[in-house]
Amino acid sequence: MTTTSTSAADTGVGRRPAIDALLGRLLAARGGYAGSTVTRDVPIPMRDGVELLADHYAPRGDAAGTVLIRSPYGASALLAAFFAGPYIAGGHHVVLARCRGTFGSGGRFEPMVHEVDDGSDTVAWLRKQPWFGGRFATVGASYLGFTQWALLMDPPPELAAAIIQVGPHDFSRSAYHGGAFNLNDFLGWSEMVSHQEKFGLLRSQLRAVTATRRQASAMAGLPLVEAGERLCEGNAPWYRDWVSRRDLADPFWSPMQLGAALDRVQVPVLLQTGWQDLFLQQTLEQYAHLHGRGLDVALTVGPWTHVDLVRKGGPLLAREGLDWLAEHLTGTGSRLRWSPVRVFVTGVQEWRELPEWPPAVIEQVLHLHADGALRNEPASGATEPVSFTYDPDDPTPTLGGRLLATTGGYRDDTALARRKDVLGFTTTPLTAPLEIVGVPVVELAHTSDNPHADVFVRVSEVDAKGRSRNVSDGFVRLDPDRADGVLRLELDAVAHRFAAGSRIRLLVAGGSFPRWERNLGTGENPTSSTARKPSRRAVQPVGSRLVLPVKA
């Protein structure tokens, strides 16, 4: 162990890029905690004899409280500034612990497998520290949020509050959201993590900008296992299991399925996410469940993607977090937000305070028509179906949406509407603004000549110049025994105002690749098969509609 000032040196193990250290020191000075004391590489014993490492940041003067952050992404000065800096500056002891098998911590890194036991053992160590005041809070985003749910599987009595940002409680459902493997996010994450100790945090972030181009051939490769393992150079052994084990009842997934924590948590929880975050659905589920239990829970949803959360939402979210700790950990503050839900309304670019989520809404129904229109009145019974062909050799591409990649978020998707394998249905220009808040629903009277098929739908806003921008997506891999009939798809939750003069567009396609793996159309396992077969689809306008949750 070594003890230094945070302004004196980089933290972490292995390679220590000078630019990360310099930026970390600059952020520390700007954040007001340069000069605080950090003890690096503190060993934390686990029950199986493995030792994990942590950096302990001690405030100058009396401590406000203790914050625990458990991360697999190292402990560079830059990462500490982003994730721990506000809480160090707020006068808290901060323990930034490295997960098993990462950045000098012992054992083998198996994503999410050991976090329940390792989190519990970390708290057992924390109890014995002479500087620990007897109460602590947890903080963190993404994987750092999952480690908090892991701790909440058996909540320690000293835990006073949690701040969980874009953190899933059930990774298996995230990996197979919609019923197909979410290829872009979790092969992309595996490649990033498998190389992260070769580079500093800043260079890793720069590599993320080029990830789409670098990973394209692997995303398109078949079989999926071999293509992914080539990309990760054999350094992400978990990927084979993720993409191969398709039965979510397989015991393999059990350590990653932490839904029981939603019933066990007793402390106040602040949930923070973005409309374009890949874990949005689970964060909203967490809020609804905890709110239904009568727990003290608050929710903030901004306009961010997963990767935007820290860069664009960081200052606002940090202020909320410090307020939450002042109220629930240190007792030095009172509630500053009286509405439990705070959402950003895209389109009008305004924050709204809501008493709950989802709010009360009025349903507005728009019906599909064979001429490509969306109208208030339904199509007649004599209408012919409209059709398209989905070809897995030329899969419908992903344009924006809830991606982990930097290519996600709100994007111009005009090109998507022009493809021959996409159906588009559009309203006339709106005579007045229309604000929707909640979960849009699409019902499609759908048939396929091939029972092995996916359906992707998107609601977009088309401006007066004809440019289209995504608002909400939905996807489902169809059960081959029930590929024909009326499908009901719940899309991504939204808070969005369509401008007067704009048009609402609904797109229907047979996939969105590589956000989801393409459906090969053969029923064979894509982890071992390369055979492909197209599917011819038909949508009958009669019985097909878009249901919008309009602000009451």
Coordinates of C-alpha atoms in Angstrom, one line a residue:
M1 CA 0.0 0.0 0.0
T2 CA 1.1 3.5 -0.7
T3 CA -0.3 6.8 0.5
T4 CA -0.1 10.0 -1.5
S5 CA -2.0 13.2 -2.4
T6 CA -4.5 12.9 -5.2
S7 CA -2.7 15.7 -7.0
A8 CA 0.7 14.0 -6.9
A9 CA 0.4 10.8 -9.0
D10 CA -1.8 8.5 -11.0
T11 CA -3.5 5.6 -9.4
G12 CA -4.0 2.0 -10.5
V13 CA -1.7 -0.8 -11.6
G14 CA 0.0 -1.8 -14.9
R15 CA 0.5 0.8 -17.5
R16 CA -0.1 4.4 -16.3
P17 CA -0.6 6.7 -19.3
A18 CA 0.7 10.2 -18.5
I19 CA -2.2 11.9 -20.2
D20 CA -4.8 10.0 -18.0
A21 CA -2.8 11.1 -14.9
L22 CA -2.6 14.7 -16.1
L23 CA -6.3 14.9 -16.9
G24 CA -7.1 13.3 -13.6
R25 CA -5.1 15.8 -11.7
L26 CA -6.7 18.7 -13.6
L27 CA -10.2 17.3 -12.8
A28 CA -9.3 16.8 -9.2
A29 CA -8.2 20.4 -8.9
R30 CA -11.3 21.6 -10.6
G31 CA -13.5 19.4 -8.5
G32 CA -12.0 20.8 -5.3
Y33 CA -10.4 17.6 -3.9
A34 CA -6.8 17.9 -4.9
G35 CA -4.7 17.4 -1.8
S36 CA -7.0 14.9 -0.2
T37 CA -5.2 11.7 0.9
V38 CA -5.4 8.5 -1.2
T39 CA -4.1 5.1 -0.1
R40 CA -3.6 3.0 -3.1
D41 CA -3.8 -0.8 -3.7
V42 CA -5.4 -1.6 -0.3
P43 CA -5.9 -5.4 -0.1
I44 CA -9.4 -6.6 0.7
P45 CA -9.6 -10.4 1.6
M46 CA -12.4 -12.5 0.0
R47 CA -13.8 -15.7 1.6
D48 CA -12.0 -17.9 -0.9
G49 CA -8.6 -16.5 -0.2
V50 CA -8.4 -14.1 -3.1
E51 CA -7.4 -10.5 -2.4
L52 CA -9.0 -7.6 -4.3
L53 CA -7.5 -4.1 -4.4
A54 CA -9.0 -0.8 -3.7
D55 CA -8.0 2.9 -3.4
H56 CA -9.2 4.7 -0.3
Y57 CA -9.7 8.5 -0.7
A58 CA -9.8 10.3 2.7
P59 CA -11.1 13.8 3.0
R60 CA -9.4 16.7 4.6
G61 CA -10.8 17.3 8.1
D62 CA -13.9 15.6 9.4
A63 CA -15.6 13.1 7.1
A64 CA -19.2 13.6 5.9
G65 CA -19.7 9.8 5.4
T66 CA -18.4 6.8 3.4
V67 CA -19.1 5.9 -0.2
L68 CA -18.4 2.5 -1.7
I69 CA -17.8 2.1 -5.5
R70 CA -17.1 -1.3 -7.0
S71 CA -15.8 -1.3 -10.6
P72 CA -14.2 -3.6 -13.1
Y73 CA -12.7 -0.6 -15.0
G74 CA -9.6 0.1 -13.0
A75 CA -8.7 3.0 -10.7
S76 CA -6.9 5.6 -12.9
A77 CA -6.9 9.2 -11.8
L78 CA -9.2 10.0 -14.7
L79 CA -11.8 7.3 -13.8
A80 CA -11.6 8.3 -10.1
A81 CA -12.3 12.0 -11.1
F82 CA -15.3 11.0 -13.1
F83 CA -16.9 8.5 -10.8
A84 CA -15.6 9.3 -7.3
G85 CA -14.6 13.0 -7.6
P86 CA -17.9 14.6 -6.6
Y87 CA -18.1 12.5 -3.4
I88 CA -14.4 13.1 -2.5
A89 CA -15.0 16.8 -3.0
G90 CA -18.2 16.5 -0.9
G91 CA -16.0 15.4 2.1
H92 CA -16.7 11.6 2.0
H93 CA -14.4 8.7 2.5
V94 CA -14.5 7.0 -0.9
V95 CA -13.5 3.4 -1.5
L96 CA -12.9 2.7 -5.2
A97 CA -12.6 -1.1 -5.3
R98 CA -11.6 -3.1 -8.3
C99 CA -13.6 -6.2 -9.2
R100 CA -12.1 -9.7 -9.1
G101 CA -9.6 -10.3 -11.9
T102 CA -9.2 -6.7 -13.0
F103 CA -6.4 -4.2 -12.7
G104 CA -4.4 -6.1 -10.0
S105 CA -7.3 -7.7 -8.1
G106 CA -6.8 -11.4 -7.7
G107 CA -8.8 -14.2 -9.2
R108 CA -10.3 -14.5 -12.7
F109 CA -12.7 -11.9 -14.2
E110 CA -16.0 -13.6 -14.9
P111 CA -18.4 -10.7 -15.5
M112 CA -21.1 -10.4 -12.8
V113 CA -20.6 -14.0 -11.5
H114 CA -18.9 -13.2 -8.1
E115 CA -20.3 -9.8 -7.3
V116 CA -22.8 -10.9 -4.6
D117 CA -20.1 -12.6 -2.5
D118 CA -17.4 -10.2 -3.3
G119 CA -19.6 -7.2 -2.4
S120 CA -20.5 -8.8 0.9
D121 CA -16.9 -9.5 1.7
T122 CA -15.9 -5.9 0.9
V123 CA -18.4 -4.6 3.4
A124 CA -17.0 -7.1 6.0
W125 CA -13.6 -5.5 5.4
L126 CA -15.1 -2.0 5.6
R127 CA -16.6 -2.6 9.0
K128 CA -13.1 -3.2 10.4
Q129 CA -11.5 0.1 9.2
P130 CA -10.7 2.6 12.0
W131 CA -11.9 5.5 9.9
F132 CA -15.3 4.0 9.1
G133 CA -18.1 5.9 10.8
G134 CA -20.7 3.0 10.8
R135 CA -22.8 4.1 7.8
F136 CA -22.1 4.1 4.1
A137 CA -23.8 4.6 0.7
T138 CA -23.1 3.0 -2.7
V139 CA -22.8 4.9 -6.0
G140 CA -22.1 3.9 -9.6
A141 CA -23.2 3.6 -13.2
S142 CA -23.7 0.6 -15.5
Y143 CA -21.6 -2.4 -14.2
L144 CA -21.0 -0.2 -11.1
G145 CA -24.8 -0.2 -10.7
F146 CA -25.0 -4.0 -11.1
T147 CA -22.5 -4.4 -8.2
Q148 CA -24.9 -2.3 -6.1
W149 CA -27.8 -4.7 -6.9
A150 CA -25.5 -7.5 -6.0
L151 CA -24.9 -6.0 -2.6
L152 CA -28.7 -5.5 -2.2
M153 CA -29.3 -9.2 -2.5
D154 CA -28.4 -9.3 1.2
P155 CA -28.4 -5.7 2.3
P156 CA -25.9 -4.9 5.1
P157 CA -27.3 -3.0 8.1
E158 CA -24.8 -0.2 7.7
L159 CA -26.0 0.7 4.2
A160 CA -27.9 4.0 4.3
A161 CA -28.6 4.8 0.6
A162 CA -27.9 3.9 -3.0
I163 CA -27.4 5.9 -6.1
I164 CA -27.8 3.5 -9.1
Q165 CA -27.2 4.9 -12.5
V166 CA -28.1 2.9 -15.6
G167 CA -27.6 -0.3 -13.7
P168 CA -29.3 -3.6 -14.7
H169 CA -30.5 -6.0 -12.0
D170 CA -30.9 -8.9 -14.5
F171 CA -28.2 -9.1 -17.1
S172 CA -29.6 -12.1 -18.9
R173 CA -32.7 -10.2 -19.9
S174 CA -30.6 -7.3 -21.1
A175 CA -28.4 -9.6 -23.2
Y176 CA -31.6 -11.1 -24.8
H177 CA -33.9 -8.1 -24.7
G178 CA -36.6 -8.8 -27.3
G179 CA -35.7 -12.5 -27.5
A180 CA -32.6 -12.2 -29.6
F181 CA -29.0 -11.7 -28.6
N182 CA -28.1 -8.0 -28.3
L183 CA -25.0 -8.4 -30.4
N184 CA -23.7 -4.8 -30.8
D185 CA -23.8 -4.0 -27.1
F186 CA -22.4 -7.2 -25.6
L187 CA -19.9 -8.3 -28.2
G188 CA -18.8 -4.6 -28.3
W189 CA -18.5 -4.5 -24.5
S190 CA -16.6 -7.8 -24.5
E191 CA -14.1 -6.5 -27.0
M192 CA -13.6 -3.3 -25.0
V193 CA -13.1 -5.0 -21.7
S194 CA -10.8 -7.6 -23.1
H195 CA -8.4 -4.9 -24.2
Q196 CA -8.9 -2.3 -21.4
E197 CA -5.8 -3.1 -19.5
K198 CA -3.6 -2.4 -22.5
F199 CA -4.7 1.2 -22.7
G200 CA -5.5 4.1 -20.4
L201 CA -9.0 5.2 -19.8
L202 CA -8.8 8.1 -22.3
R203 CA -7.3 6.0 -25.1
S204 CA -10.0 3.3 -24.4
Q205 CA -12.7 6.0 -24.8
L206 CA -11.1 7.2 -28.1
R207 CA -11.1 3.6 -29.3
A208 CA -14.8 3.5 -28.6
V209 CA -15.3 6.1 -31.2
T210 CA -13.8 3.8 -33.8
A211 CA -15.4 0.7 -32.4
T212 CA -18.1 0.4 -35.0
R213 CA -15.7 0.3 -37.9
R214 CA -13.2 -1.9 -36.1
Q215 CA -15.9 -4.4 -35.0
A216 CA -18.0 -4.4 -38.2
S217 CA -16.5 -7.6 -39.8
A218 CA -16.9 -9.5 -36.5
M219 CA -20.5 -8.4 -36.1
A220 CA -21.2 -9.6 -39.6
G221 CA -19.3 -12.9 -39.2
L222 CA -20.8 -16.3 -38.8
P223 CA -20.9 -18.5 -36.8
L224 CA -21.2 -15.9 -34.0
V225 CA -18.9 -17.6 -31.5
E226 CA -15.9 -17.9 -33.7
A227 CA -16.4 -14.4 -35.1
G228 CA -16.6 -12.8 -31.7
E229 CA -13.7 -14.7 -30.2
R230 CA -11.5 -13.6 -33.1
L231 CA -12.4 -10.0 -32.4
C232 CA -11.6 -10.4 -28.7
E233 CA -8.4 -12.3 -29.4
G234 CA -9.4 -15.0 -26.9
N235 CA -9.5 -12.6 -24.0
A236 CA -13.2 -12.7 -23.4
P237 CA -14.1 -16.3 -22.6
W238 CA -17.5 -15.3 -21.2
Y239 CA -18.7 -14.2 -24.7
R240 CA -19.1 -17.8 -25.8
D241 CA -21.4 -18.6 -22.9
W242 CA -23.4 -15.4 -23.4
V243 CA -24.1 -16.0 -27.0
S244 CA -24.6 -19.7 -26.7
R245 CA -26.7 -20.2 -23.6
R246 CA -30.1 -19.1 -24.9
D247 CA -32.3 -20.6 -22.3
L248 CA -32.4 -17.9 -19.6
A249 CA -33.5 -20.6 -17.1
D250 CA -30.0 -22.2 -17.5
P251 CA -28.2 -22.1 -14.1
F252 CA -25.4 -20.3 -15.8
W253 CA -27.4 -17.1 -15.7
S254 CA -28.4 -17.3 -12.0
P255 CA -25.6 -15.1 -10.6
M256 CA -26.6 -12.4 -13.0
Q257 CA -30.4 -12.5 -12.2
L258 CA -30.8 -10.3 -9.2
G259 CA -34.5 -9.5 -9.3
A260 CA -34.8 -10.6 -5.7
A261 CA -32.9 -7.5 -4.6
L262 CA -35.9 -5.4 -5.6
D263 CA -37.8 -7.0 -2.7
R264 CA -34.9 -7.0 -0.2
V265 CA -33.7 -3.4 -0.5
Q266 CA -34.9 -1.2 2.4
V267 CA -32.8 1.9 1.9
P268 CA -33.6 5.0 -0.2
V269 CA -32.6 4.6 -3.8
L270 CA -31.9 7.3 -6.4
L271 CA -32.2 5.9 -10.0
Q272 CA -30.7 7.9 -12.9
T273 CA -30.9 6.9 -16.5
G274 CA -31.4 8.3 -20.1
W275 CA -34.1 7.7 -22.7
Q276 CA -31.5 6.3 -25.0
D277 CA -29.7 4.1 -22.5
L278 CA -29.6 0.4 -23.2
F279 CA -30.8 -0.5 -19.7
L280 CA -33.7 2.1 -19.6
Q281 CA -36.4 -0.6 -19.4
Q282 CA -34.9 -2.2 -16.3
T283 CA -34.4 1.1 -14.6
L284 CA -38.0 2.0 -15.1
E285 CA -39.0 -1.5 -13.8
Q286 CA -36.8 -0.9 -10.7
Y287 CA -38.6 2.4 -10.0
A288 CA -42.1 0.9 -10.5
H289 CA -41.3 -2.0 -8.2
L290 CA -39.7 0.0 -5.4
H291 CA -42.4 2.7 -5.6
G292 CA -45.0 0.0 -5.4
R293 CA -43.4 -1.2 -2.2
G294 CA -43.6 2.2 -0.7
L295 CA -39.9 2.7 -0.6
D296 CA -38.3 6.1 -0.8
V297 CA -37.2 6.1 -4.4
A298 CA -36.6 8.8 -6.9
L299 CA -36.1 8.7 -10.7
T300 CA -34.3 11.0 -13.1
V301 CA -34.4 10.3 -16.9
G302 CA -32.4 12.6 -19.2
P303 CA -31.9 12.7 -23.0
W304 CA -28.7 10.7 -22.7
T305 CA -27.3 7.5 -24.2
H306 CA -25.3 5.2 -22.0
V307 CA -22.0 6.7 -23.0
D308 CA -23.4 10.3 -22.6
L309 CA -24.4 9.8 -19.0
V310 CA -21.1 10.9 -17.5
R311 CA -20.0 13.3 -20.2
K312 CA -23.2 15.2 -20.7
G313 CA -25.3 14.4 -17.6
G314 CA -22.5 14.2 -15.1
P315 CA -22.8 17.6 -13.4
L316 CA -26.5 17.4 -13.0
L317 CA -26.5 13.8 -11.8
A318 CA -23.6 14.5 -9.3
R319 CA -25.6 17.4 -7.8
E320 CA -28.6 15.1 -7.4
G321 CA -26.3 12.4 -5.8
L322 CA -24.8 14.8 -3.3
D323 CA -28.2 16.0 -2.3
W324 CA -29.4 12.4 -1.9
L325 CA -26.4 11.6 0.4
A326 CA -26.9 14.8 2.4
E327 CA -30.5 13.8 3.1
H328 CA -30.1 10.0 3.6
L329 CA -26.4 9.4 4.6
T330 CA -25.2 12.4 6.6
G331 CA -28.4 14.0 7.7
T332 CA -27.0 17.5 6.8
G333 CA -29.6 18.3 4.1
S334 CA -33.3 18.2 3.5
R335 CA -35.2 17.1 0.4
L336 CA -34.5 19.4 -2.5
R337 CA -36.8 17.6 -5.0
W338 CA -40.4 17.2 -4.0
S339 CA -41.5 15.3 -7.1
P340 CA -40.1 11.8 -7.1
V341 CA -39.8 11.7 -10.9
R342 CA -37.9 14.1 -13.1
V343 CA -37.9 13.5 -16.8
F344 CA -36.5 15.4 -19.8
V345 CA -39.0 16.0 -22.6
T346 CA -37.2 15.7 -25.9
G347 CA -38.5 17.8 -28.8
V348 CA -39.3 20.7 -26.5
Q349 CA -36.1 20.3 -24.5
E350 CA -37.6 20.8 -21.1
W351 CA -37.5 19.1 -17.7
R352 CA -40.8 17.9 -16.1
E353 CA -41.6 17.0 -12.5
L354 CA -44.0 14.1 -12.2
P355 CA -45.6 12.5 -9.2
E356 CA -45.0 9.0 -10.5
W357 CA -44.0 6.9 -13.5
P358 CA -45.8 6.1 -15.7
P359 CA -48.1 9.1 -15.5
A360 CA -51.8 9.2 -16.3
V361 CA -52.2 9.5 -20.1
I362 CA -54.9 9.5 -22.8
E363 CA -54.5 7.0 -25.6
Q364 CA -54.4 8.3 -29.1
V365 CA -54.8 5.7 -31.8
L366 CA -53.4 6.0 -35.3
H367 CA -54.3 3.4 -37.9
L368 CA -52.1 2.0 -40.7
H369 CA -53.2 2.3 -44.3
A370 CA -52.0 0.6 -47.5
D371 CA -51.0 3.9 -49.1
G372 CA -48.4 4.5 -46.4
A373 CA -50.6 6.8 -44.3
L374 CA -51.2 6.9 -40.6
R375 CA -54.7 8.2 -39.9
N376 CA -57.2 8.6 -37.1
E377 CA -59.7 6.4 -38.9
P378 CA -59.1 2.7 -39.4
A379 CA -58.5 1.1 -42.8
S380 CA -61.5 -0.5 -44.6
G381 CA -62.0 -4.3 -44.6
A382 CA -61.2 -4.6 -48.3
T383 CA -57.6 -3.2 -48.0
E384 CA -54.8 -5.3 -49.5
P385 CA -51.8 -6.1 -47.3
V386 CA -48.4 -4.4 -47.8
S387 CA -45.3 -6.5 -47.9
F388 CA -41.5 -6.6 -47.8
T389 CA -38.7 -9.2 -47.9
Y390 CA -36.2 -9.5 -45.1
D391 CA -32.9 -10.9 -46.4
P392 CA -30.3 -11.9 -43.7
D393 CA -27.6 -11.5 -46.4
D394 CA -28.5 -7.8 -46.4
P395 CA -30.0 -7.2 -43.0
T396 CA -31.8 -4.0 -42.2
P397 CA -29.2 -1.8 -40.5
T398 CA -29.3 -0.2 -37.1
L399 CA -29.5 3.6 -37.2
G400 CA -29.3 5.2 -33.7
G401 CA -31.3 4.0 -30.8
R402 CA -30.5 2.6 -27.4
L403 CA -27.0 1.4 -28.2
L404 CA -23.9 1.2 -26.0
A405 CA -21.9 2.4 -29.0
T406 CA -21.2 6.0 -29.8
T407 CA -23.4 5.6 -32.9
G408 CA -26.5 5.3 -30.7
G409 CA -29.0 7.9 -29.6
Y410 CA -31.0 10.3 -31.6
R411 CA -30.0 10.1 -35.3
D412 CA -31.3 11.1 -38.7
D413 CA -32.9 7.9 -39.9
T414 CA -34.2 9.2 -43.2
A415 CA -32.2 6.5 -45.1
L416 CA -33.8 3.8 -43.1
A417 CA -37.3 4.8 -44.3
R418 CA -36.1 4.6 -47.9
R419 CA -35.0 1.0 -47.8
K420 CA -37.0 -1.6 -49.7
D421 CA -37.1 -3.9 -46.7
V422 CA -38.8 -1.3 -44.5
L423 CA -42.5 -0.3 -44.5
G424 CA -43.3 3.4 -43.6
F425 CA -46.5 4.9 -42.5
T426 CA -46.7 8.6 -41.9
T427 CA -49.3 11.2 -40.7
T428 CA -50.1 14.5 -42.3
P429 CA -48.4 17.5 -40.7
L430 CA -49.7 18.1 -37.1
T431 CA -51.8 21.2 -36.7
A432 CA -50.7 21.5 -33.0
P433 CA -47.9 20.1 -30.8
L434 CA -48.5 16.6 -29.5
E435 CA -46.7 15.5 -26.3
I436 CA -46.4 11.8 -25.4
V437 CA -45.3 10.5 -22.1
G438 CA -45.1 6.8 -21.5
V439 CA -44.9 3.6 -23.5
P440 CA -46.1 3.6 -27.2
V441 CA -47.6 0.3 -28.4
V442 CA -47.8 -1.1 -31.9
E443 CA -50.2 -3.8 -33.0
L444 CA -49.5 -5.4 -36.3
A445 CA -51.6 -8.0 -38.2
H446 CA -48.5 -9.7 -39.5
T447 CA -47.8 -12.9 -41.5
S448 CA -44.5 -14.4 -42.7
D449 CA -43.8 -17.2 -45.3
N450 CA -40.9 -18.2 -43.0
P451 CA -41.8 -18.8 -39.3
H452 CA -38.3 -17.9 -38.2
A453 CA -38.6 -14.1 -38.2
D454 CA -38.0 -10.9 -36.2
V455 CA -40.0 -7.7 -36.2
F456 CA -38.6 -4.3 -35.6
V457 CA -40.7 -1.1 -35.3
R458 CA -39.8 2.5 -34.8
V459 CA -41.6 5.7 -34.2
S460 CA -39.9 8.8 -35.7
E461 CA -40.6 12.5 -36.1
V462 CA -40.3 13.9 -39.6
D463 CA -39.7 17.7 -39.6
A464 CA -40.9 20.2 -42.1
K465 CA -37.8 19.7 -44.3
G466 CA -38.5 15.9 -44.5
R467 CA -35.7 14.9 -42.1
S468 CA -36.6 12.0 -39.9
R469 CA -35.3 11.4 -36.3
N470 CA -35.9 8.4 -34.1
V471 CA -38.2 8.7 -31.0
S472 CA -38.9 5.1 -29.8
D473 CA -38.1 1.5 -30.9
G474 CA -39.5 -1.9 -30.3
F475 CA -38.3 -5.4 -31.3
V476 CA -39.4 -9.0 -30.9
R477 CA -38.1 -12.4 -32.1
L478 CA -41.2 -14.3 -33.0
D479 CA -42.1 -17.7 -31.7
P480 CA -42.0 -19.9 -34.8
D481 CA -45.3 -21.5 -33.8
R482 CA -47.0 -18.2 -33.6
A483 CA -45.4 -16.1 -36.3
D484 CA -48.7 -15.2 -37.9
G485 CA -51.4 -13.1 -36.2
V486 CA -51.7 -9.8 -34.4
L487 CA -48.4 -8.9 -32.7
R488 CA -48.3 -6.5 -29.8
L489 CA -45.0 -4.7 -29.3
E490 CA -44.3 -2.3 -26.4
L491 CA -41.8 0.3 -27.5
D492 CA -39.2 2.2 -25.5
A493 CA -40.7 4.5 -22.9
V494 CA -40.5 8.2 -24.0
A495 CA -41.3 11.8 -23.0
H496 CA -41.4 13.6 -26.3
R497 CA -43.2 16.5 -27.9
F498 CA -43.8 16.4 -31.7
A499 CA -43.8 19.9 -33.0
A500 CA -46.6 21.5 -34.9
G501 CA -46.0 21.0 -38.6
S502 CA -44.0 17.8 -38.1
R503 CA -45.3 14.3 -39.0
I504 CA -45.3 11.1 -37.1
R505 CA -43.8 8.1 -38.9
L506 CA -44.0 4.4 -38.0
L507 CA -41.4 2.1 -39.6
V508 CA -41.7 -1.7 -39.7
A509 CA -38.8 -4.0 -40.6
G510 CA -37.6 -7.5 -40.1
G511 CA -34.7 -6.6 -37.9
S512 CA -32.2 -4.0 -36.8
F513 CA -28.6 -5.3 -37.2
P514 CA -26.2 -5.3 -35.4
R515 CA -28.1 -4.0 -32.4
W516 CA -29.7 -7.4 -32.5
E517 CA -28.2 -10.5 -34.1
R518 CA -29.9 -11.1 -37.5
N519 CA -32.4 -13.9 -37.7
L520 CA -30.9 -16.5 -40.1
G521 CA -34.3 -17.7 -41.1
T522 CA -33.5 -21.4 -40.7
G523 CA -34.2 -22.1 -37.1
E524 CA -30.6 -23.2 -36.7
N525 CA -28.4 -21.9 -33.9
P526 CA -26.4 -18.8 -35.1
T527 CA -23.6 -19.7 -32.8
S528 CA -22.8 -22.7 -34.9
S529 CA -24.6 -22.2 -38.2
T530 CA -23.9 -20.1 -41.3
A531 CA -27.0 -21.1 -43.4
R532 CA -29.4 -18.2 -44.2
K533 CA -32.9 -18.0 -45.6
P534 CA -35.0 -14.8 -46.4
S535 CA -38.6 -14.3 -45.3
R536 CA -41.5 -12.5 -47.1
R537 CA -43.6 -10.5 -44.7
A538 CA -47.1 -9.0 -45.0
V539 CA -48.8 -6.5 -42.8
Q540 CA -52.6 -6.2 -43.1
P541 CA -53.6 -2.5 -42.4
V542 CA -56.9 -3.7 -41.0
G543 CA -56.2 -4.6 -37.4
S544 CA -52.8 -2.7 -37.3
R545 CA -52.4 0.4 -35.3
L546 CA -50.1 2.7 -33.3
V547 CA -51.2 3.7 -29.8
L548 CA -49.6 6.8 -28.4
P549 CA -49.6 7.7 -24.7
V550 CA -50.7 11.4 -24.9
K551 CA -50.1 13.6 -21.9
A552 CA -53.4 13.9 -20.0

